[in-house]
Amino acid sequence: MTSPNLNPCRGTQVRATAEAVARHSYGKLVAFLAARSGNLAAAEDALSEAFAAALRDWPENGCPANPEAWLLTVARRKLIDMARRHRHEAPAEDYELSAVELPDLPQDSDIPDRRLGLLFACAHPAIDAAIRAPLMLQAVLGLDAARIASAFLISPATMGQRLVRAKNKIRIAGIPFRIPERAEMPERLEAVLDAIYAAFAEGWLDAAGTDAGRRDLATEAIYLGSIVAELLPEEPEALGLLALMLHAEARRKARRGPEGEYIPLAAQDVSLWDAGLIARAETALRRAAAKNTLGRYQLEAAIQSAHVDRCRTGAPNWPALLDLYDALVAITGSPVAALNRALVLSEIDGPAIGLAALEELASDPRLNEYQPWWAARAELLARAGAWQQADHAYEIAYGMERDPSMRQYLERRRAALPRP
Amino acid sequence: MQYLLTLYSDEAGWNNMSPEQQKQGIAAYAAYGQALQQAGALVNSNRLRPGNTATTLRTNNGKVQVLDGPFIESKEQLAGYYLIEVPDLDAALSWAGKCPTVGHGIVEVRAIWPSGAPSQQKPAQEAVAAGR
């Protein structure tokens, strides 16, 4: 029988403590448990059993002084149990390596942080690029497959299979939880940042914020981005990505009207922009700039920053934007960046010059069926007074768009054209 | 961990090379094998005879059928292999990247099942002790 505990933690307190540890320590614990064996599935199972044990044990015996260490000890014991069970049962491939490579318990209460190594493993070149973001969300943040699946708009079963396959690949192929060396760092880091940005973009697409799973994904991606920026403080691009995501997130409330209608950047109410997030973004961007190494994410963040000038001066900093887009086009060769550059040009030199720049891009096959190119063309034609051509361009843009609020917006713009 | 690097290449490419080029090619592979050996990474390696000299066996209607020719009739044929012992996939990929085949063919990297078949697994008790 258990003796009556004089200082039990109450149910809500236990849950709150467990949730806080889950939030802050999940990835750290998984990374530590799986670092030697590469067996993510076993580490995740053991850890989830440890969390279940905590919810049973803590209300009785009180919350431990070091919940992280408590969970690690229990999870490690679960791994040993699994290894024993598998000795008697059919030797399932899944736990085969966990049986021989258990992590040592750390000497003191500080658990070494191997999350960065785990992130680099998730975004390893030997892992299919499309599964990198889901894999990070699951392994580092503990999101379940169903939630990731709903954000990426595929069936939970398919997402589950792909995640299992990727984890098998890490374990069986022997992908190490390793921080790349100097020479390979830029390329490897880019893969990590691209995957995080892909997760953010999935959340960002749900601009209306009607789908909680997708909206939260943007927050989760920002959290991943801040982990990388914190663990690699000398990498300006990690800070650049963080700044970019924070700037974009700051405008979430302003991106849709009360009826969920699309509101373009230029028409957004700047008082709805989140000043706290903007301040965090600017801090990250300043720290990145101090490293004096330019990169794609820093440039994109700087572009967002130049739009924030509107809060102070009432207008975006167009000359700065033109310089930034010039640099972005030079670095990435992205037709989308070139399209945005043409729009900035039209703000400085008028719609005719902007249209000419757009025309130059028309030969790029990647823009052939790109709605924003037609929408931009329509906008500039309207500004130049070519109503009929603008009407035609709006029609094509409308035909290419799937998002209902965006379609509505294009329809409204088209209807607002003066009729001859 | 042990990895098998399997090399696939276009056999016609080799046959179309001048004797001097072939000599250079052989020297490149020899140097690569030497480097692997010096690093203590080489377990075993071999070059294979051409694919058109292969013989293929399979069971058809309960009867073993022997056929002339390789399993897959394609331009690139299995040309050889290196069995290497390295700490992880990154090290294996780094070696694979230095293999002369990468310049003219394809190299596939695969991990070897550890300690043979699953039935030969170490007892968990012993394994746990080893992990401590």
PDB file of N, CA and C in Angstrom, chain A residues 241-278:
ATOM      1  N   LEU A 241      15.918  33.047 -41.299  1.00  0.00           N
ATOM      2  CA  LEU A 241      14.662  32.308 -41.441  1.00  0.00           C
ATOM      3  C   LEU A 241      13.719  32.625 -40.275  1.00  0.00           C
ATOM      4  N   LEU A 242      14.281  32.667 -39.069  1.00  0.00           N
ATOM      5  CA  LEU A 242      13.459  32.969 -37.903  1.00  0.00           C
ATOM      6  C   LEU A 242      12.818  34.351 -38.059  1.00  0.00           C
ATOM      7  N   ALA A 243      13.613  35.330 -38.481  1.00  0.00           N
ATOM      8  CA  ALA A 243      13.102  36.692 -38.672  1.00  0.00           C
ATOM      9  C   ALA A 243      12.000  36.709 -39.732  1.00  0.00           C
ATOM     10  N   LEU A 244      12.230  35.978 -40.820  1.00  0.00           N
ATOM     11  CA  LEU A 244      11.236  35.921 -41.899  1.00  0.00           C
ATOM     12  C   LEU A 244       9.904  35.363 -41.391  1.00  0.00           C
ATOM     13  N   MET A 245       9.972  34.256 -40.666  1.00  0.00           N
ATOM     14  CA  MET A 245       8.731  33.631 -40.178  1.00  0.00           C
ATOM     15  C   MET A 245       8.028  34.532 -39.163  1.00  0.00           C
ATOM     16  N   LEU A 246       8.804  35.176 -38.302  1.00  0.00           N
ATOM     17  CA  LEU A 246       8.191  36.059 -37.296  1.00  0.00           C
ATOM     18  C   LEU A 246       7.507  37.260 -37.961  1.00  0.00           C
ATOM     19  N   HIS A 247       8.157  37.826 -38.976  1.00  0.00           N
ATOM     20  CA  HIS A 247       7.552  38.951 -39.702  1.00  0.00           C
ATOM     21  C   HIS A 247       6.233  38.532 -40.349  1.00  0.00           C
ATOM     22  N   ALA A 248       6.254  37.366 -40.984  1.00  0.00           N
ATOM     23  CA  ALA A 248       5.047  36.895 -41.668  1.00  0.00           C
ATOM     24  C   ALA A 248       3.941  36.621 -40.655  1.00  0.00           C
ATOM     25  N   GLU A 249       4.320  35.993 -39.551  1.00  0.00           N
ATOM     26  CA  GLU A 249       3.347  35.654 -38.516  1.00  0.00           C
ATOM     27  C   GLU A 249       2.737  36.920 -37.910  1.00  0.00           C
ATOM     28  N   ALA A 250       3.548  37.974 -37.820  1.00  0.00           N
ATOM     29  CA  ALA A 250       3.077  39.230 -37.225  1.00  0.00           C
ATOM     30  C   ALA A 250       1.887  39.805 -37.993  1.00  0.00           C
ATOM     31  N   ARG A 251       1.766  39.441 -39.269  1.00  0.00           N
ATOM     32  CA  ARG A 251       0.698  40.035 -40.089  1.00  0.00           C
ATOM     33  C   ARG A 251      -0.526  39.131 -40.227  1.00  0.00           C
ATOM     34  N   ARG A 252      -0.510  38.003 -39.493  1.00  0.00           N
ATOM     35  CA  ARG A 252      -1.591  37.036 -39.667  1.00  0.00           C
ATOM     36  C   ARG A 252      -2.982  37.650 -39.550  1.00  0.00           C
ATOM     37  N   LYS A 253      -3.200  38.447 -38.500  1.00  0.00           N
ATOM     38  CA  LYS A 253      -4.542  38.997 -38.264  1.00  0.00           C
ATOM     39  C   LYS A 253      -4.984  39.952 -39.366  1.00  0.00           C
ATOM     40  N   ALA A 254      -3.989  40.565 -40.030  1.00  0.00           N
ATOM     41  CA  ALA A 254      -4.318  41.595 -41.022  1.00  0.00           C
ATOM     42  C   ALA A 254      -4.554  41.013 -42.409  1.00  0.00           C
ATOM     43  N   ARG A 255      -4.277  39.726 -42.588  1.00  0.00           N
ATOM     44  CA  ARG A 255      -4.293  39.149 -43.936  1.00  0.00           C
ATOM     45  C   ARG A 255      -5.685  38.811 -44.446  1.00  0.00           C
ATOM     46  N   ARG A 256      -6.634  38.738 -43.530  1.00  0.00           N
ATOM     47  CA  ARG A 256      -8.009  38.443 -43.939  1.00  0.00           C
ATOM     48  C   ARG A 256      -8.952  39.421 -43.259  1.00  0.00           C
ATOM     49  N   GLY A 257     -10.006  39.807 -43.969  1.00  0.00           N
ATOM     50  CA  GLY A 257     -11.001  40.714 -43.406  1.00  0.00           C
ATOM     51  C   GLY A 257     -11.976  39.963 -42.522  1.00  0.00           C
ATOM     52  N   PRO A 258     -12.973  40.711 -41.977  1.00  0.00           N
ATOM     53  CA  PRO A 258     -13.922  40.085 -41.045  1.00  0.00           C
ATOM     54  C   PRO A 258     -14.688  38.915 -41.676  1.00  0.00           C
ATOM     55  N   GLU A 259     -14.898  38.957 -42.987  1.00  0.00           N
ATOM     56  CA  GLU A 259     -15.612  37.854 -43.628  1.00  0.00           C
ATOM     57  C   GLU A 259     -14.652  36.834 -44.234  1.00  0.00           C
ATOM     58  N   GLY A 260     -13.400  36.880 -43.813  1.00  0.00           N
ATOM     59  CA  GLY A 260     -12.416  35.935 -44.338  1.00  0.00           C
ATOM     60  C   GLY A 260     -11.902  36.328 -45.708  1.00  0.00           C
ATOM     61  N   GLU A 261     -12.194  37.563 -46.155  1.00  0.00           N
ATOM     62  CA  GLU A 261     -11.750  37.945 -47.495  1.00  0.00           C
ATOM     63  C   GLU A 261     -10.256  38.292 -47.501  1.00  0.00           C
ATOM     64  N   TYR A 262      -9.631  38.005 -48.646  1.00  0.00           N
ATOM     65  CA  TYR A 262      -8.189  38.246 -48.808  1.00  0.00           C
ATOM     66  C   TYR A 262      -7.906  39.738 -48.813  1.00  0.00           C
ATOM     67  N   ILE A 263      -6.909  40.149 -48.059  1.00  0.00           N
ATOM     68  CA  ILE A 263      -6.481  41.544 -48.067  1.00  0.00           C
ATOM     69  C   ILE A 263      -5.007  41.598 -48.441  1.00  0.00           C
ATOM     70  N   PRO A 264      -4.691  42.210 -49.593  1.00  0.00           N
ATOM     71  CA  PRO A 264      -3.291  42.249 -50.018  1.00  0.00           C
ATOM     72  C   PRO A 264      -2.456  43.102 -49.056  1.00  0.00           C
ATOM     73  N   LEU A 265      -1.178  42.856 -49.072  1.00  0.00           N
ATOM     74  CA  LEU A 265      -0.264  43.532 -48.149  1.00  0.00           C
ATOM     75  C   LEU A 265      -0.478  45.044 -48.144  1.00  0.00           C
ATOM     76  N   ALA A 266      -0.582  45.627 -49.342  1.00  0.00           N
ATOM     77  CA  ALA A 266      -0.667  47.086 -49.451  1.00  0.00           C
ATOM     78  C   ALA A 266      -1.924  47.642 -48.778  1.00  0.00           C
ATOM     79  N   ALA A 267      -2.975  46.827 -48.682  1.00  0.00           N
ATOM     80  CA  ALA A 267      -4.240  47.306 -48.118  1.00  0.00           C
ATOM     81  C   ALA A 267      -4.418  46.911 -46.656  1.00  0.00           C
ATOM     82  N   GLN A 268      -3.419  46.233 -46.102  1.00  0.00           N
ATOM     83  CA  GLN A 268      -3.574  45.769 -44.720  1.00  0.00           C
ATOM     84  C   GLN A 268      -3.529  46.918 -43.719  1.00  0.00           C
ATOM     85  N   ASP A 269      -4.322  46.762 -42.646  1.00  0.00           N
ATOM     86  CA  ASP A 269      -4.345  47.732 -41.560  1.00  0.00           C
ATOM     87  C   ASP A 269      -3.146  47.465 -40.658  1.00  0.00           C
ATOM     88  N   VAL A 270      -2.164  48.378 -40.688  1.00  0.00           N
ATOM     89  CA  VAL A 270      -0.912  48.105 -39.971  1.00  0.00           C
ATOM     90  C   VAL A 270      -1.110  48.039 -38.459  1.00  0.00           C
ATOM     91  N   SER A 271      -2.238  48.588 -37.990  1.00  0.00           N
ATOM     92  CA  SER A 271      -2.463  48.513 -36.542  1.00  0.00           C
ATOM     93  C   SER A 271      -2.773  47.084 -36.106  1.00  0.00           C
ATOM     94  N   LEU A 272      -3.082  46.221 -37.097  1.00  0.00           N
ATOM     95  CA  LEU A 272      -3.343  44.812 -36.758  1.00  0.00           C
ATOM     96  C   LEU A 272      -2.060  43.976 -36.761  1.00  0.00           C
ATOM     97  N   TRP A 273      -0.966  44.579 -37.215  1.00  0.00           N
ATOM     98  CA  TRP A 273       0.298  43.843 -37.198  1.00  0.00           C
ATOM     99  C   TRP A 273       0.769  43.717 -35.749  1.00  0.00           C
ATOM    100  N   ASP A 274       1.350  42.554 -35.435  1.00  0.00           N
ATOM    101  CA  ASP A 274       1.758  42.273 -34.057  1.00  0.00           C
ATOM    102  C   ASP A 274       3.134  42.885 -33.764  1.00  0.00           C
ATOM    103  N   ALA A 275       3.124  43.972 -32.968  1.00  0.00           N
ATOM    104  CA  ALA A 275       4.361  44.728 -32.716  1.00  0.00           C
ATOM    105  C   ALA A 275       5.397  43.869 -31.979  1.00  0.00           C
ATOM    106  N   GLY A 276       4.927  42.982 -31.098  1.00  0.00           N
ATOM    107  CA  GLY A 276       5.853  42.130 -30.335  1.00  0.00           C
ATOM    108  C   GLY A 276       6.625  41.199 -31.257  1.00  0.00           C
ATOM    109  N   LEU A 277       5.892  40.555 -32.194  1.00  0.00           N
ATOM    110  CA  LEU A 277       6.548  39.634 -33.126  1.00  0.00           C
ATOM    111  C   LEU A 277       7.488  40.393 -34.060  1.00  0.00           C
ATOM    112  N   ILE A 278       7.055  41.582 -34.484  1.00  0.00           N
ATOM    113  CA  ILE A 278       7.915  42.387 -35.365  1.00  0.00           C
ATOM    114  C   ILE A 278       9.222  42.732 -34.648  1.00  0.00           C
TER     115      ILE A 278
END
